[in-house]
PDB file of C-alpha atoms in Angstrom:
ATOM      1  CA  UNK C   1       0.000   0.000   0.000  1.00 48.00           C
ATOM      2  CA  UNK C   2       2.974   2.334  -0.325  1.00 60.00           C
ATOM      3  CA  UNK C   3       2.073   4.168  -3.529  1.00 67.00           C
ATOM      4  CA  UNK C   4      -0.883   6.482  -4.008  1.00 77.00           C
ATOM      5  CA  UNK C   5      -0.428   7.323  -7.688  1.00 89.00           C
ATOM      6  CA  UNK C   6      -3.323   5.896  -9.642  1.00 95.00           C
ATOM      7  CA  UNK C   7      -2.975   4.924 -13.285  1.00 96.00           C
ATOM      8  CA  UNK C   8      -5.733   5.344 -15.841  1.00 97.00           C
ATOM      9  CA  UNK C   9      -6.420   1.609 -15.624  1.00 97.00           C
ATOM     10  CA  UNK C  10      -6.881   1.938 -11.847  1.00 96.00           C
ATOM     11  CA  UNK C  11      -9.325   4.777 -12.414  1.00 97.00           C
ATOM     12  CA  UNK C  12     -11.327   2.656 -14.872  1.00 97.00           C
ATOM     13  CA  UNK C  13     -11.526  -0.133 -12.283  1.00 97.00           C
ATOM     14  CA  UNK C  14     -12.627   2.386  -9.641  1.00 97.00           C
ATOM     15  CA  UNK C  15     -15.307   3.722 -11.980  1.00 97.00           C
ATOM     16  CA  UNK C  16     -16.581   0.235 -12.808  1.00 97.00           C
ATOM     17  CA  UNK C  17     -16.665  -1.013  -9.226  1.00 97.00           C
ATOM     18  CA  UNK C  18     -18.143   2.252  -7.951  1.00 96.00           C
ATOM     19  CA  UNK C  19     -20.985   2.070 -10.494  1.00 96.00           C
ATOM     20  CA  UNK C  20     -21.589  -1.538  -9.381  1.00 96.00           C
ATOM     21  CA  UNK C  21     -22.144  -0.108  -5.868  1.00 96.00           C
ATOM     22  CA  UNK C  22     -19.127  -1.792  -4.253  1.00 96.00           C
ATOM     23  CA  UNK C  23     -17.854  -0.218  -1.043  1.00 96.00           C
ATOM     24  CA  UNK C  24     -14.785   1.985  -0.973  1.00 96.00           C
ATOM     25  CA  UNK C  25     -13.061  -0.556   1.279  1.00 97.00           C
ATOM     26  CA  UNK C  26     -13.724  -3.330  -1.250  1.00 97.00           C
ATOM     27  CA  UNK C  27     -12.317  -1.191  -4.089  1.00 97.00           C
ATOM     28  CA  UNK C  28      -9.287  -0.278  -1.963  1.00 96.00           C
ATOM     29  CA  UNK C  29      -8.592  -3.911  -1.093  1.00 96.00           C
ATOM     30  CA  UNK C  30      -9.086  -4.984  -4.705  1.00 96.00           C
ATOM     31  CA  UNK C  31      -6.597  -2.417  -6.057  1.00 95.00           C
ATOM     32  CA  UNK C  32      -4.184  -2.447  -3.119  1.00 94.00           C
ATOM     33  CA  UNK C  33      -4.630   1.204  -2.157  1.00 95.00           C
ATOM     34  CA  UNK C  34      -5.843   2.736   1.065  1.00 94.00           C
ATOM     35  CA  UNK C  35      -9.514   3.541   1.549  1.00 95.00           C
ATOM     36  CA  UNK C  36      -8.612   7.231   1.889  1.00 95.00           C
ATOM     37  CA  UNK C  37      -6.948   7.230  -1.535  1.00 95.00           C
ATOM     38  CA  UNK C  38     -10.046   5.728  -3.133  1.00 96.00           C
ATOM     39  CA  UNK C  39     -12.315   8.171  -1.261  1.00 96.00           C
ATOM     40  CA  UNK C  40     -10.256  11.148  -2.433  1.00 95.00           C
ATOM     41  CA  UNK C  41     -10.256   9.822  -5.990  1.00 95.00           C
ATOM     42  CA  UNK C  42     -14.023   9.284  -6.088  1.00 95.00           C
ATOM     43  CA  UNK C  43     -14.572  12.801  -4.744  1.00 94.00           C
ATOM     44  CA  UNK C  44     -11.950  14.381  -7.030  1.00 90.00           C
ATOM     45  CA  UNK C  45     -14.633  15.996  -9.185  1.00 89.00           C
ATOM     46  CA  UNK C  46     -18.118  17.185  -8.373  1.00 90.00           C
ATOM     47  CA  UNK C  47     -20.884  14.853  -9.485  1.00 91.00           C
ATOM     48  CA  UNK C  48     -20.614  11.309 -10.733  1.00 93.00           C
ATOM     49  CA  UNK C  49     -17.151   9.736 -11.016  1.00 95.00           C
ATOM     50  CA  UNK C  50     -15.756   9.237 -14.528  1.00 96.00           C
ATOM     51  CA  UNK C  51     -12.295   7.800 -15.116  1.00 96.00           C
ATOM     52  CA  UNK C  52     -11.579   9.915 -18.207  1.00 97.00           C
ATOM     53  CA  UNK C  53     -12.508  13.178 -16.465  1.00 96.00           C
ATOM     54  CA  UNK C  54     -10.511  12.196 -13.382  1.00 96.00           C
ATOM     55  CA  UNK C  55      -7.460  11.341 -15.508  1.00 96.00           C
ATOM     56  CA  UNK C  56      -7.741  14.675 -17.341  1.00 96.00           C
ATOM     57  CA  UNK C  57      -8.018  16.502 -14.010  1.00 95.00           C
ATOM     58  CA  UNK C  58      -4.956  14.609 -12.748  1.00 95.00           C
ATOM     59  CA  UNK C  59      -2.907  15.534 -15.834  1.00 95.00           C
ATOM     60  CA  UNK C  60      -3.898  19.212 -15.596  1.00 95.00           C
ATOM     61  CA  UNK C  61      -2.944  19.368 -11.923  1.00 93.00           C
ATOM     62  CA  UNK C  62       0.276  17.484 -12.664  1.00 92.00           C
ATOM     63  CA  UNK C  63       1.266  20.076 -15.265  1.00 90.00           C
ATOM     64  CA  UNK C  64       0.836  22.877 -12.721  1.00 91.00           C
ATOM     65  CA  UNK C  65       3.403  21.367 -10.373  1.00 91.00           C
ATOM     66  CA  UNK C  66       6.843  22.792  -9.886  1.00 90.00           C
ATOM     67  CA  UNK C  67       8.397  26.172  -9.650  1.00 88.00           C
ATOM     68  CA  UNK C  68       7.029  28.905 -11.874  1.00 88.00           C
ATOM     69  CA  UNK C  69       9.426  30.619 -14.273  1.00 88.00           C
ATOM     70  CA  UNK C  70      10.444  34.239 -13.869  1.00 93.00           C
ATOM     71  CA  UNK C  71      10.896  34.608 -17.628  1.00 95.00           C
ATOM     72  CA  UNK C  72       8.361  37.111 -18.941  1.00 95.00           C
ATOM     73  CA  UNK C  73       7.999  38.365 -22.499  1.00 95.00           C
ATOM     74  CA  UNK C  74       9.576  41.704 -21.558  1.00 97.00           C
ATOM     75  CA  UNK C  75      12.514  40.003 -19.844  1.00 97.00           C
ATOM     76  CA  UNK C  76      12.963  37.660 -22.799  1.00 96.00           C
ATOM     77  CA  UNK C  77      12.966  40.586 -25.225  1.00 97.00           C
ATOM     78  CA  UNK C  78      15.464  42.507 -23.071  1.00 96.00           C
ATOM     79  CA  UNK C  79      17.873  39.566 -22.743  1.00 96.00           C
ATOM     80  CA  UNK C  80      17.728  38.753 -26.452  1.00 95.00           C
ATOM     81  CA  UNK C  81      18.290  42.405 -27.390  1.00 95.00           C
ATOM     82  CA  UNK C  82      21.284  42.820 -25.069  1.00 94.00           C
ATOM     83  CA  UNK C  83      22.948  39.611 -26.262  1.00 92.00           C
ATOM     84  CA  UNK C  84      22.111  39.639 -29.974  1.00 91.00           C
ATOM     85  CA  UNK C  85      22.121  43.335 -30.838  1.00 92.00           C
ATOM     86  CA  UNK C  86      24.335  44.977 -28.232  1.00 92.00           C
ATOM     87  CA  UNK C  87      26.664  41.928 -27.972  1.00 90.00           C
ATOM     88  CA  UNK C  88      26.646  41.806 -24.180  1.00 92.00           C
ATOM     89  CA  UNK C  89      27.864  38.717 -22.388  1.00 91.00           C
ATOM     90  CA  UNK C  90      25.419  36.621 -20.420  1.00 92.00           C
ATOM     91  CA  UNK C  91      27.177  37.621 -17.216  1.00 93.00           C
ATOM     92  CA  UNK C  92      26.645  41.328 -17.979  1.00 94.00           C
ATOM     93  CA  UNK C  93      22.962  40.802 -18.725  1.00 95.00           C
ATOM     94  CA  UNK C  94      22.507  38.721 -15.586  1.00 96.00           C
ATOM     95  CA  UNK C  95      24.090  41.446 -13.472  1.00 96.00           C
ATOM     96  CA  UNK C  96      21.822  44.162 -14.893  1.00 95.00           C
ATOM     97  CA  UNK C  97      18.674  42.043 -14.662  1.00 95.00           C
ATOM     98  CA  UNK C  98      19.681  40.777 -11.194  1.00 96.00           C
ATOM     99  CA  UNK C  99      19.401  37.048 -11.842  1.00 96.00           C
ATOM    100  CA  UNK C 100      21.999  34.302 -11.832  1.00 95.00           C
ATOM    101  CA  UNK C 101      23.824  33.892 -15.142  1.00 93.00           C
ATOM    102  CA  UNK C 102      23.274  30.129 -14.915  1.00 94.00           C
ATOM    103  CA  UNK C 103      19.532  30.719 -15.299  1.00 95.00           C
ATOM    104  CA  UNK C 104      20.110  32.411 -18.657  1.00 94.00           C
ATOM    105  CA  UNK C 105      22.298  29.516 -19.809  1.00 92.00           C
ATOM    106  CA  UNK C 106      19.563  27.091 -18.718  1.00 93.00           C
ATOM    107  CA  UNK C 107      16.932  29.062 -20.653  1.00 94.00           C
ATOM    108  CA  UNK C 108      19.145  28.907 -23.759  1.00 92.00           C
ATOM    109  CA  UNK C 109      19.603  25.149 -23.309  1.00 91.00           C
ATOM    110  CA  UNK C 110      15.850  24.670 -22.847  1.00 92.00           C
ATOM    111  CA  UNK C 111      15.101  26.698 -25.978  1.00 92.00           C
ATOM    112  CA  UNK C 112      13.161  29.377 -24.112  1.00 94.00           C
ATOM    113  CA  UNK C 113      15.377  32.137 -25.531  1.00 94.00           C
ATOM    114  CA  UNK C 114      15.975  32.639 -29.249  1.00 93.00           C
ATOM    115  CA  UNK C 115      19.738  32.724 -28.771  1.00 90.00           C
ATOM    116  CA  UNK C 116      22.330  30.376 -30.239  1.00 85.00           C
ATOM    117  CA  UNK C 117      25.846  29.789 -28.986  1.00 79.00           C
ATOM    118  CA  UNK C 118      27.118  31.769 -31.978  1.00 81.00           C
ATOM    119  CA  UNK C 119      25.125  34.809 -30.788  1.00 81.00           C
ATOM    120  CA  UNK C 120      27.223  34.998 -27.625  1.00 81.00           C
ATOM    121  CA  UNK C 121      30.143  37.448 -27.743  1.00 76.00           C
ATOM    122  CA  UNK C 122      32.621  34.735 -26.765  1.00 69.00           C
ATOM    123  CA  UNK C 123      30.716  32.077 -28.750  1.00 61.00           C
ATOM    124  CA  UNK C 124      29.901  30.053 -25.657  1.00 53.00           C
ATOM    125  CA  UNK C 125      33.516  29.435 -24.695  1.00 57.00           C
ATOM    126  CA  UNK C 126      32.860  29.915 -20.980  1.00 57.00           C
ATOM    127  CA  UNK C 127      29.964  27.515 -20.811  1.00 56.00           C
ATOM    128  CA  UNK C 128      30.352  25.125 -23.703  1.00 55.00           C
ATOM    129  CA  UNK C 129      34.103  24.631 -24.094  1.00 54.00           C
ATOM    130  CA  UNK C 130      34.242  21.435 -22.040  1.00 55.00           C
ATOM    131  CA  UNK C 131      31.124  19.958 -23.615  1.00 58.00           C
ATOM    132  CA  UNK C 132      31.473  17.988 -26.822  1.00 55.00           C
ATOM    133  CA  UNK C 133      28.671  17.572 -29.323  1.00 53.00           C
TER     134      UNK C 133
END
């Protein structure tokens, strides 16, 4: 009974057994989850329980997890302008914007900024010299 993450198949079983009027304890024992987990799952959405709606709700809530980014459209535009047009280094931009320079490198690696290694004034020597492609 250690895990509480339900798969879509588990949700289909819960829906089927719940519509057949089985108790929450029976469903919990059948699937190997705690009764509280099944109770919370059945009451996830208002109204009648549907596995597809519950799975969609789970995926939406899962996508909202984690730390929110501080990258806004204005900040993105400013960083790209300073690096591409004014040929500033990432360290200079980070100092002016008051964020860690590593964050800007991470945004470049993640593709969140429209900047290539060749756009950098030192062509990425500081960050990318030890990495081989």
